[in-house]
Coordinates of C-alpha atoms and ligand atoms in Angstrom, one line a residue:
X1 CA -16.5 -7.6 44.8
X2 CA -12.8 -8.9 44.9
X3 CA -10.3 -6.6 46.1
X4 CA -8.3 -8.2 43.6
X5 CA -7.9 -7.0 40.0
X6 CA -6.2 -7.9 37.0
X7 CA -2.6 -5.6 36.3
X8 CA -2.7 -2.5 34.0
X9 CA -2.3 -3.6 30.6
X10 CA -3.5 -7.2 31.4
X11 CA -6.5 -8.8 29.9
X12 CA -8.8 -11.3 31.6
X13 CA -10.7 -13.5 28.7
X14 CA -14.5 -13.8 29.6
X15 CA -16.3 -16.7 27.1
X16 CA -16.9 -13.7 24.4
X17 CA -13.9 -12.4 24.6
X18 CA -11.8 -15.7 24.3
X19 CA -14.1 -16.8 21.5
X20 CA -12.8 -13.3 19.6
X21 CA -9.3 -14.9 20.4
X22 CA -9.7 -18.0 19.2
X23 CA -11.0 -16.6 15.8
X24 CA -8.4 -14.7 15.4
X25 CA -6.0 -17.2 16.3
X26 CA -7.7 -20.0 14.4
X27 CA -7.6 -17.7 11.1
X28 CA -4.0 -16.8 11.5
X29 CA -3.1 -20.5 11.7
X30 CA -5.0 -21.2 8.5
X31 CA -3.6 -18.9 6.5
X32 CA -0.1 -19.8 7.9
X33 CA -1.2 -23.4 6.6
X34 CA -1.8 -22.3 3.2
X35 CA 1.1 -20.5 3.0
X36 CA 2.9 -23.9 4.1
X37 CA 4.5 -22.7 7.0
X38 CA 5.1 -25.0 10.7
X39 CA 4.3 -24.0 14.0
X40 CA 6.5 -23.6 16.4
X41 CA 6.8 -22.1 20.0
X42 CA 9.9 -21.1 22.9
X43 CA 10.3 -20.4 26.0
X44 CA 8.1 -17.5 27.6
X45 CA 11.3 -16.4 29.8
X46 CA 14.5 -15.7 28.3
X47 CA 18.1 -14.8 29.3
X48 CA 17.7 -11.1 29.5
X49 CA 21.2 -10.7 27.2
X50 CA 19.3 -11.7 24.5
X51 CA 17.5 -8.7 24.3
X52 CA 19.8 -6.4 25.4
X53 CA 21.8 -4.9 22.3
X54 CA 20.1 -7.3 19.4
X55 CA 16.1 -5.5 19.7
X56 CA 17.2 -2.1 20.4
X57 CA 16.7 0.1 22.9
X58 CA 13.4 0.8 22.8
X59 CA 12.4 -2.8 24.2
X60 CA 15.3 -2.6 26.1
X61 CA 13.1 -0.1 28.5
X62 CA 10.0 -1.9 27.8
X63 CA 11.4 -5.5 29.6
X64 CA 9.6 -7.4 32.3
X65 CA 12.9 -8.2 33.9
X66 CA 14.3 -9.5 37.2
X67 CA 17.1 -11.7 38.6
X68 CA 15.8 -15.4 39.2
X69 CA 16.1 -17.6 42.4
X70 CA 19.3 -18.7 40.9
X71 CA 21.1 -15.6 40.6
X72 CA 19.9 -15.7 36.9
X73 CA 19.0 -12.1 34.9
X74 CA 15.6 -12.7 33.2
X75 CA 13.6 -11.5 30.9
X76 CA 9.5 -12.1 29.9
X77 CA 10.2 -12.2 26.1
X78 CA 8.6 -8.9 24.9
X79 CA 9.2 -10.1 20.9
X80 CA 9.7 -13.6 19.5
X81 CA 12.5 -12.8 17.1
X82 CA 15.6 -13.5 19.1
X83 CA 14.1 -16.7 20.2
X84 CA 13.4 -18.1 16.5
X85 CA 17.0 -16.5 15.9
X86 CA 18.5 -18.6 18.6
X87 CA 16.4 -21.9 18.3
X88 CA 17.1 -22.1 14.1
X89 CA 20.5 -20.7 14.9
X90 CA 21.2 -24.2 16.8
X91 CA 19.0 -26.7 14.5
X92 CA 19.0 -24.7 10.8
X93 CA 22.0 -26.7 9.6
X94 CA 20.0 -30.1 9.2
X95 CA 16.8 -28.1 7.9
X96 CA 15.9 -27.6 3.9
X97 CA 16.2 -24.5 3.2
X98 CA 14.2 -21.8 3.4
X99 CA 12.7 -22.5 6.9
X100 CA 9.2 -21.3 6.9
X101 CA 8.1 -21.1 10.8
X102 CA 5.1 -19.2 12.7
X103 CA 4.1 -18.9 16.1
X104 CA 1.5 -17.5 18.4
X105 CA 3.6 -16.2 21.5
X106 CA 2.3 -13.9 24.1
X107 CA 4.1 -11.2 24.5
X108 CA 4.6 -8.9 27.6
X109 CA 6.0 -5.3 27.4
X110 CA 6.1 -2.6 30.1
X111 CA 4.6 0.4 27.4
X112 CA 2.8 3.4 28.4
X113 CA -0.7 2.2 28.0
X114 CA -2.8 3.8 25.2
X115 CA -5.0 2.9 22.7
X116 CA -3.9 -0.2 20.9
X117 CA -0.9 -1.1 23.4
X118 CA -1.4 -3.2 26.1
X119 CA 0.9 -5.0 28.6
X120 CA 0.5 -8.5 27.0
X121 CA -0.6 -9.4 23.7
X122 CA -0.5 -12.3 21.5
X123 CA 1.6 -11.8 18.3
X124 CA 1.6 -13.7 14.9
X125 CA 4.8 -14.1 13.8
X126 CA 5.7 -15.4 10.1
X127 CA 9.6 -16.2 9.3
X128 CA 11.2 -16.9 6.6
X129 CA 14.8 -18.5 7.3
X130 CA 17.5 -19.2 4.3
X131 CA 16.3 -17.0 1.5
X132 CA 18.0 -13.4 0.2
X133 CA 15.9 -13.1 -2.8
X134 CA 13.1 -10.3 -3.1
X135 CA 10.9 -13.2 -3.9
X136 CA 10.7 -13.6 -0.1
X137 CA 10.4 -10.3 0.7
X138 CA 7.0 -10.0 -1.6
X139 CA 5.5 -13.7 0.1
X140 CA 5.8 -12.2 3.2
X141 CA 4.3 -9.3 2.3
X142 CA 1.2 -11.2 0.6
X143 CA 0.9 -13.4 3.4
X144 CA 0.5 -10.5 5.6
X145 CA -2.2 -9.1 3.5
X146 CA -3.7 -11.9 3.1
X147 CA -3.6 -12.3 6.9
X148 CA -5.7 -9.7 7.5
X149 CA -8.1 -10.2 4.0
X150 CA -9.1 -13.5 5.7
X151 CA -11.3 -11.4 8.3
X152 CA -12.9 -9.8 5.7
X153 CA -10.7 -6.7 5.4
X154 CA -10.2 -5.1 2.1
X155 CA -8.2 -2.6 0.3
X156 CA -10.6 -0.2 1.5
X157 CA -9.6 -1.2 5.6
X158 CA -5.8 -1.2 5.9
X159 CA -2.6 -0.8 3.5
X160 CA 1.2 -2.3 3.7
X161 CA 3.4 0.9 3.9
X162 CA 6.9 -0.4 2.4
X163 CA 10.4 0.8 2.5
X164 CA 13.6 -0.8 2.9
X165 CA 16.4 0.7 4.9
X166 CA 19.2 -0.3 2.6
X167 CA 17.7 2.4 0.4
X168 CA 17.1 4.9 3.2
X169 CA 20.5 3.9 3.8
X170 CA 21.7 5.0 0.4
X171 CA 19.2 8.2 0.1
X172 CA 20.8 9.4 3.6
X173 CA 24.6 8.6 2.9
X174 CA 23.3 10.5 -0.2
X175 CA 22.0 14.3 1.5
X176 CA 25.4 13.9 3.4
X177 CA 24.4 11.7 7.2
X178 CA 28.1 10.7 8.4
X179 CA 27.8 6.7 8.1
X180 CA 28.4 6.3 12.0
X181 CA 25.3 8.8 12.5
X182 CA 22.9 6.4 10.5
X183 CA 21.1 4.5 13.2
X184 CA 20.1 7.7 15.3
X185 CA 18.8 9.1 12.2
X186 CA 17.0 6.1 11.7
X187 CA 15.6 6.5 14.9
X188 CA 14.9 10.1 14.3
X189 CA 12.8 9.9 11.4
X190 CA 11.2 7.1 12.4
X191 CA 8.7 9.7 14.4
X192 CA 8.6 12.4 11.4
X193 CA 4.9 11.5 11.3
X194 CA 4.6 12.5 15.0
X195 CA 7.4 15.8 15.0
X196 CA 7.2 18.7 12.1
X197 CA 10.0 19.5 10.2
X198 CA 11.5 22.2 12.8
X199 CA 11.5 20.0 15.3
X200 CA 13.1 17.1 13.0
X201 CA 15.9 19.7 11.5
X202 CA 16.8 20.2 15.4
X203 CA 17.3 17.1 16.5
X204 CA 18.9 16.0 13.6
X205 CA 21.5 18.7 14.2
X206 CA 21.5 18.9 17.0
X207 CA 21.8 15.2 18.1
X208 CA 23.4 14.2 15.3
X209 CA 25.4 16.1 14.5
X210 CA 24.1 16.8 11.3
X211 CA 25.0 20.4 9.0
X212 CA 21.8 22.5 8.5
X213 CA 22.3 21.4 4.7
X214 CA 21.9 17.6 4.8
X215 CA 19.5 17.9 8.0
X216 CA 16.9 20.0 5.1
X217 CA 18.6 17.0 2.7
X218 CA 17.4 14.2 5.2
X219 CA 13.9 15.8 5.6
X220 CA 13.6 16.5 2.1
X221 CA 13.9 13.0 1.1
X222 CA 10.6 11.8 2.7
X223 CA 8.8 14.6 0.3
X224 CA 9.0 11.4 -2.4
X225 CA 5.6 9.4 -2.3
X226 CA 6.0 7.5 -5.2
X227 CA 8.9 4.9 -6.7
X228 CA 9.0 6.7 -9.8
X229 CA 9.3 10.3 -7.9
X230 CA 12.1 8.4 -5.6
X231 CA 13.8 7.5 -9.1
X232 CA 14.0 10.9 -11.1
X233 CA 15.1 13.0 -8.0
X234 CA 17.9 10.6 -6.9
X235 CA 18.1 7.9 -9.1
X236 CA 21.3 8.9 -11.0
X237 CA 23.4 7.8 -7.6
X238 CA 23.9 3.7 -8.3
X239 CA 23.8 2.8 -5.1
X240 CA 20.2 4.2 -4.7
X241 CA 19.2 3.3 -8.7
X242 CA 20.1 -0.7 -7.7
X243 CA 18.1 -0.5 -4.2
X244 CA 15.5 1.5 -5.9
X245 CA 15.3 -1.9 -8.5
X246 CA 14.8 -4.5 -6.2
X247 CA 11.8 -2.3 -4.5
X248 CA 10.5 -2.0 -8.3
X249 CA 10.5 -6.1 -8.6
X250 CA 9.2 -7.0 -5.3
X251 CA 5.9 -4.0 -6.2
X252 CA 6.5 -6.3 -9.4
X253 CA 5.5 -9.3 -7.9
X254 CA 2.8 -8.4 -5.6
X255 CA 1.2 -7.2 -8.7
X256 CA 1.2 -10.1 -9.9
X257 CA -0.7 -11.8 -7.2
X258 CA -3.6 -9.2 -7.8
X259 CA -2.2 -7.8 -4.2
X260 CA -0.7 -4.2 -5.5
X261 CA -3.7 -2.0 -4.2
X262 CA -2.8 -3.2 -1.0
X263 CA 0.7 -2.2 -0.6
X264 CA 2.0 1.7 -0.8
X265 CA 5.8 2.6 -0.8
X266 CA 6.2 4.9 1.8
X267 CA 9.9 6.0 3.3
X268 CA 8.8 6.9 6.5
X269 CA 8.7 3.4 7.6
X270 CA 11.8 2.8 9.4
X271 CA 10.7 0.3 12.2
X272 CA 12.0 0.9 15.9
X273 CA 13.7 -2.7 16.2
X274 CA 17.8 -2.0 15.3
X275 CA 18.1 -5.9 13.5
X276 CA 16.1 -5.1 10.1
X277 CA 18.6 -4.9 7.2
X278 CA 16.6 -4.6 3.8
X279 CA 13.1 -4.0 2.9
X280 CA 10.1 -3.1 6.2
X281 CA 6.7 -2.5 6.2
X282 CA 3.6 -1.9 8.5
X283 CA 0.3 -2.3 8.1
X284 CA -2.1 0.1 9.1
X285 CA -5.9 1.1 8.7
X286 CA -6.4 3.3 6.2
X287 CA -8.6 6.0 8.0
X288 CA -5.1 6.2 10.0
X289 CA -7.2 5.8 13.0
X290 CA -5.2 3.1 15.1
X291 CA -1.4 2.0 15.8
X292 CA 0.3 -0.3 13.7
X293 CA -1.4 -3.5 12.9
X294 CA 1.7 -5.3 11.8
X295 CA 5.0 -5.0 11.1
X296 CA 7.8 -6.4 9.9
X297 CA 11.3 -6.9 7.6
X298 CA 14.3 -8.2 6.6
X299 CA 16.9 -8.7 9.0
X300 CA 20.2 -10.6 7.0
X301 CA 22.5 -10.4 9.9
X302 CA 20.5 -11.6 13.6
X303 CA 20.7 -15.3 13.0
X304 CA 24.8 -14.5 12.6
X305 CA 24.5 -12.4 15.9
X306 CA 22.0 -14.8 17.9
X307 CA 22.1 -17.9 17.2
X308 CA 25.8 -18.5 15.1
X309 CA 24.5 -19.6 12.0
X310 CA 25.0 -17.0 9.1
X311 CA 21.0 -17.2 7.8
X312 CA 19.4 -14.4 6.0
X313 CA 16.0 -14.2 7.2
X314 CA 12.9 -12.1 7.0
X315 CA 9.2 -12.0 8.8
X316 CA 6.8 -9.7 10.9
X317 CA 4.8 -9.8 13.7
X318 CA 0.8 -9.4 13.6
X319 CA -1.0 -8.0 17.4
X320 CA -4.3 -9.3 18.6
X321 CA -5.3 -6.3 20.6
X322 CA -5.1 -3.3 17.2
X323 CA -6.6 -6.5 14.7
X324 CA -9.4 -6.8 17.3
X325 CA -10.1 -3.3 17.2
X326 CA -10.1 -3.2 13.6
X327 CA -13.0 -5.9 13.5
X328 CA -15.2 -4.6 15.8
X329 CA -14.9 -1.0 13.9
X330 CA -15.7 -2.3 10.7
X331 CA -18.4 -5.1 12.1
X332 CA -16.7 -8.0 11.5
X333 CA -16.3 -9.8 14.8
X334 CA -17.7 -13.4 14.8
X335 CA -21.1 -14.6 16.3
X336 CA -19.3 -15.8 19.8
X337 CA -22.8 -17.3 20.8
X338 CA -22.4 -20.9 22.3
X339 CA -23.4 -23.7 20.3
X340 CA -26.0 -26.0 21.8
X341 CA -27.4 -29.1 19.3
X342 CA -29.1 -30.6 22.3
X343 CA -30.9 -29.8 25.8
X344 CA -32.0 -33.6 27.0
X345 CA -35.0 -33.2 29.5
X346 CA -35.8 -36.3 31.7
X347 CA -39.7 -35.9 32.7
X348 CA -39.1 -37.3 36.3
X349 CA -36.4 -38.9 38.7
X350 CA -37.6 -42.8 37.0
X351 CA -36.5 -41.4 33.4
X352 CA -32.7 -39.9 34.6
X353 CA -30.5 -43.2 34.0
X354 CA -32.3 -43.1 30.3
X355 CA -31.3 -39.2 29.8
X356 CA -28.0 -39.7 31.1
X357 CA -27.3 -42.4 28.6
X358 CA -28.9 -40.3 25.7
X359 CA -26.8 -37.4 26.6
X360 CA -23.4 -39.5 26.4
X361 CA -24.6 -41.2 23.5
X362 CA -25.0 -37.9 21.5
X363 CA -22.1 -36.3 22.6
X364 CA -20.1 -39.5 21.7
X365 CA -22.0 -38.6 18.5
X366 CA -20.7 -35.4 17.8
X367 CA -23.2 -33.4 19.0
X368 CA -22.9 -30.7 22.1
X369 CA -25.2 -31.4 24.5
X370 CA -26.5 -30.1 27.7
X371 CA -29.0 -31.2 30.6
X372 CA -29.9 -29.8 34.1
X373 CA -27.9 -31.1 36.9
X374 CA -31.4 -31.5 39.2
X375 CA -34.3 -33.1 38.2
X376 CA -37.1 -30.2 37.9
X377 CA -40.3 -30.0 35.9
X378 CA -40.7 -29.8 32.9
X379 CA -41.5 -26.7 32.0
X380 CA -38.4 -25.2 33.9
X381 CA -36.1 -27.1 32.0
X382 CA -37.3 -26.2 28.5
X383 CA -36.5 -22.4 30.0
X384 CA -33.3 -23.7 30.3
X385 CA -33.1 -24.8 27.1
X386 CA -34.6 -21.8 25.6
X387 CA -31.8 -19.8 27.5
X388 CA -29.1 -21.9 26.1
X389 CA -30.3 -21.3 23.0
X390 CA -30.5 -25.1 22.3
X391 CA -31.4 -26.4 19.0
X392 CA -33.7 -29.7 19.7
X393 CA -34.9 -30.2 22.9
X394 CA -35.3 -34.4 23.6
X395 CA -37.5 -35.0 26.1
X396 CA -37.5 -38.7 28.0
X397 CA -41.0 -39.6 29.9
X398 CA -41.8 -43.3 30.8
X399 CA -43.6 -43.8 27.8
X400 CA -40.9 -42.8 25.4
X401 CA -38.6 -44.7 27.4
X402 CA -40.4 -47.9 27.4
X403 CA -40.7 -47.5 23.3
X404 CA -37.1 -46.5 23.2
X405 CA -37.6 -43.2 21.5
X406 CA -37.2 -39.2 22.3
X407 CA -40.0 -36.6 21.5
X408 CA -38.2 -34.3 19.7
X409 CA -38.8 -30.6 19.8
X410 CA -37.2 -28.2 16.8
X411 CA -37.0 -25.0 18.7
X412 CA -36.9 -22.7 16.0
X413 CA -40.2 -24.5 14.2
X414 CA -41.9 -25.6 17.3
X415 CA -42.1 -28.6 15.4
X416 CA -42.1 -32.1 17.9
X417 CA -41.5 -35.8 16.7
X418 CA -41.0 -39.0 17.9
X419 CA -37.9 -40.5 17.3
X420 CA -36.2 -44.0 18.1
X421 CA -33.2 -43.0 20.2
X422 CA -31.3 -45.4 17.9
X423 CA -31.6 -42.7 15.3
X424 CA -30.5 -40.0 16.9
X425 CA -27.3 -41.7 18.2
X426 CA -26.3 -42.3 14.1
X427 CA -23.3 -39.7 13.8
Ligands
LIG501 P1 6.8 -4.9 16.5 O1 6.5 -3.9 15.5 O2 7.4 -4.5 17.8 O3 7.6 -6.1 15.8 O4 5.4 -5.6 16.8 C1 4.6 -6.1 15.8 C2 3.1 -5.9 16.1 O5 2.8 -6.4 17.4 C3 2.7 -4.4 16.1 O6 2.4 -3.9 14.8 C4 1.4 -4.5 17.0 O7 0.3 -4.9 16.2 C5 1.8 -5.6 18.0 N1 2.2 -5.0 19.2 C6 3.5 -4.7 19.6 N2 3.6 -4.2 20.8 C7 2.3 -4.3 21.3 C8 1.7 -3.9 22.6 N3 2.4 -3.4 23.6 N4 0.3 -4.1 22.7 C9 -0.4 -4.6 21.7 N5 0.1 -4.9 20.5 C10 1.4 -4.8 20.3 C11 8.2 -7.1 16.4 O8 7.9 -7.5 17.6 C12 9.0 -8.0 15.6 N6 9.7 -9.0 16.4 C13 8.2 -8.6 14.5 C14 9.1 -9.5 13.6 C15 9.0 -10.8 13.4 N7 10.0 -9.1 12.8 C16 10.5 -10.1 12.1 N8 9.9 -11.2 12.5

């Protein structure tokens, strides 16, 4: 046994486990392609700065940081976001708008390991760059859901929990939160699932600053499940009746698309990241057994901040390590069994050149193909090939050399043939 093992919160891919990977990856690419959005990818070390102050501070704490061999402060990125800000920030001008990107970064953040969170991860993430409609706002949410249907997940598996903070925004300014208190209490409700309402009225007073009147206000708010509710308790303030609209037409939309059983609207969505601007959601299993899944938003004013180039933008960010979970809970991880078409058996030393050039031919065919490295018998190499889990064996004595063919063996029939090698090589 090594000594040596792989850091907390690190993940070493065996065959299986990379196989898992790559399906996950390979289906997040192919729904990004149907969607028509371009891959892209950055640097997996940053400038530190561009963290600090534009994610918040929550990553802020969570940074693999250190100072470089050139005096430089640097960061592993721990989201992608400020790097697409910065990157379409210095090309967007000569781009048609919108800019539709995605990428498959990993990730690395220091978190307090748990279920779900992990050290590294690889994250999905789906921009769109140039466009302020709510049109937008509901493609991203479909191709989020869609993301996840292409595993096989239904409405019955996960739901998009939406809000948007400009109508928090509103509902707060609203039960009376001074404006320059509105990210703290942004940051305070975003854990009202986790704290009960005691504990939320004290901290809302208490650290910000809040009367005992609009702290019962602010908690209040969050009673609303539905739109419509949202509507007749507050709707007659304009500022919340014309957020409150735009929510309406985006539900409006996904409708449309057959997608509205998947989405909820659900204010306790506030996202920890300070850069969202408009409407945010999350996905999460509906048995509300596992951490988020995705999430995502608008955020109108980061390219401006990051990268110099007023953009609106919107997108979200889809883990590997909660999806992963969700598949193997709900049985629908892929076969990661190896593929073999081939095992090629040589019957002695004399027949080798022969088998080599059969195996080359076949692969140069298409095919995957296998062989032993040593000559043995016979009978030990079609144990090989039974391990493998080959598909035809092709065995190679002198006589089927001579007559330039391969005795076939099906393995799953038993069934053998003879056939000219000439045959086989046809792609
Ligand atoms: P985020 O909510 O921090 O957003 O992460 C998005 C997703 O990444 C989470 O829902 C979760 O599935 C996964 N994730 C995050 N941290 C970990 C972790 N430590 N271990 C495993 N999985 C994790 C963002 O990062 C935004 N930048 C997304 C975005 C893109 N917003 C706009 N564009």
């Amino acid at each position: 046994m090594s000594k040596f093992k792989a850091l907390p919160g690190f993940r070493d891919f065996y065959p299986d486990d990379f196989a898992v990977r790559a399906h996950i990856v390979g289906t997040w690419r192919e729904v990004a392609r149907r969607y028509g959005f371009q891959e892209y990818d950055g640097p997996p070390l940053e400038p530190l700065e561009l963290y600090v102050e534009k994610s918040g501070p929550e990553i802020v704490q969570q940074l693999y940081n250190f100072t470089d061999k050139g005096g430089r402060e640097v960061a592993m990125r721990p989201e992608m976001t400020p790097t697409l800000a910065r990157m379409a920030g210095a090309r967007a001008g000569g781009i048609p708008k919108p800019i539709k990107w995605f990428s498959v970064p990993q990730l690395f953040r220091y978190e307090r390991q748990q279920r779900g969170r992990l050290r590294e991860h690889f994250q999905l993430n789906l921009d769109i760059l140039g466009e302020e409609g709510v049109a937008a706002d509901a493609e991203l949410l479909a191709a989020a859901v869609d993301m996840l249907r292409a595993f096989g997940l239904t409405a019955a598996d996960f739901v998009a929990r939406v809000s948007d903070r400009r109508l928090l925004r509103a509902l707060l300014l609203h039960a009376g939160t001074p404006e320059d208190q509105l990210t703290l209490v942004y940051n305070i409700v975003d854990k009202l699932e986790r704290e009960g309402r005691e504990r939320l009225i004290a901290r809302l007073t208490g650290e910000a600053g809040l009367t005992e009147e609009a702290a019962g206000a602010v908690v209040d708010i969050f009673r609303h499940r539905e739109l419509d509710a949202v509507r007749e308790a507050y709707g007659a303030d304009p500022e919340v009746a014309a957020e409150l609209a735009r929510m309406a037409e985006c539900f409006a939309m996904l409708e449309a698309m057959g997608l509205r059983d998947y989405v909820r609207f659900d204010l306790t969505i506030v996202r920890g990241l300070a850069y969202y601007t408009g409407i945010v959601f999350e996905l999460f299993d509906t048995r509300g057994e596992l951490r988020a899944i995705c999430g995502g938003g608008r955020y109108d004013d980061l390219l401006k901040r990051v990268g110099g180039t007023d953009l609106p933008a919107l997108g979200f960010g889809m883990g590997d390590v909660v999806l992963r979970e969700l598949l193997a809970d709900r049985g629908l991880l892929p076969e990661t069994a190896r593929r073999v078409d081939f095992y090629v058996i040589a019957v002695t030393e004399a027949e080798r050149s022969a088998a080599l050039s059969l195996v080359h031919g076949l692969r140069d065919a298409g095919h995957s193909v296998e062989y032993g490295f040593r000559v043995q018998g016979v009978g030990k190499q079609m144990k090989a090939a039974s391990a493998l889990g080959a598909a035809r064996v092709a065995v190679l004595g002198a006589d089927e050399v001579a007559a330039g063919v391969a005795n076939v063996k099906t393995m799953e029939t038993g069934e053998e043939r003879r056939v000219p090698v000439e045959e086989l090589l046809r792609p």
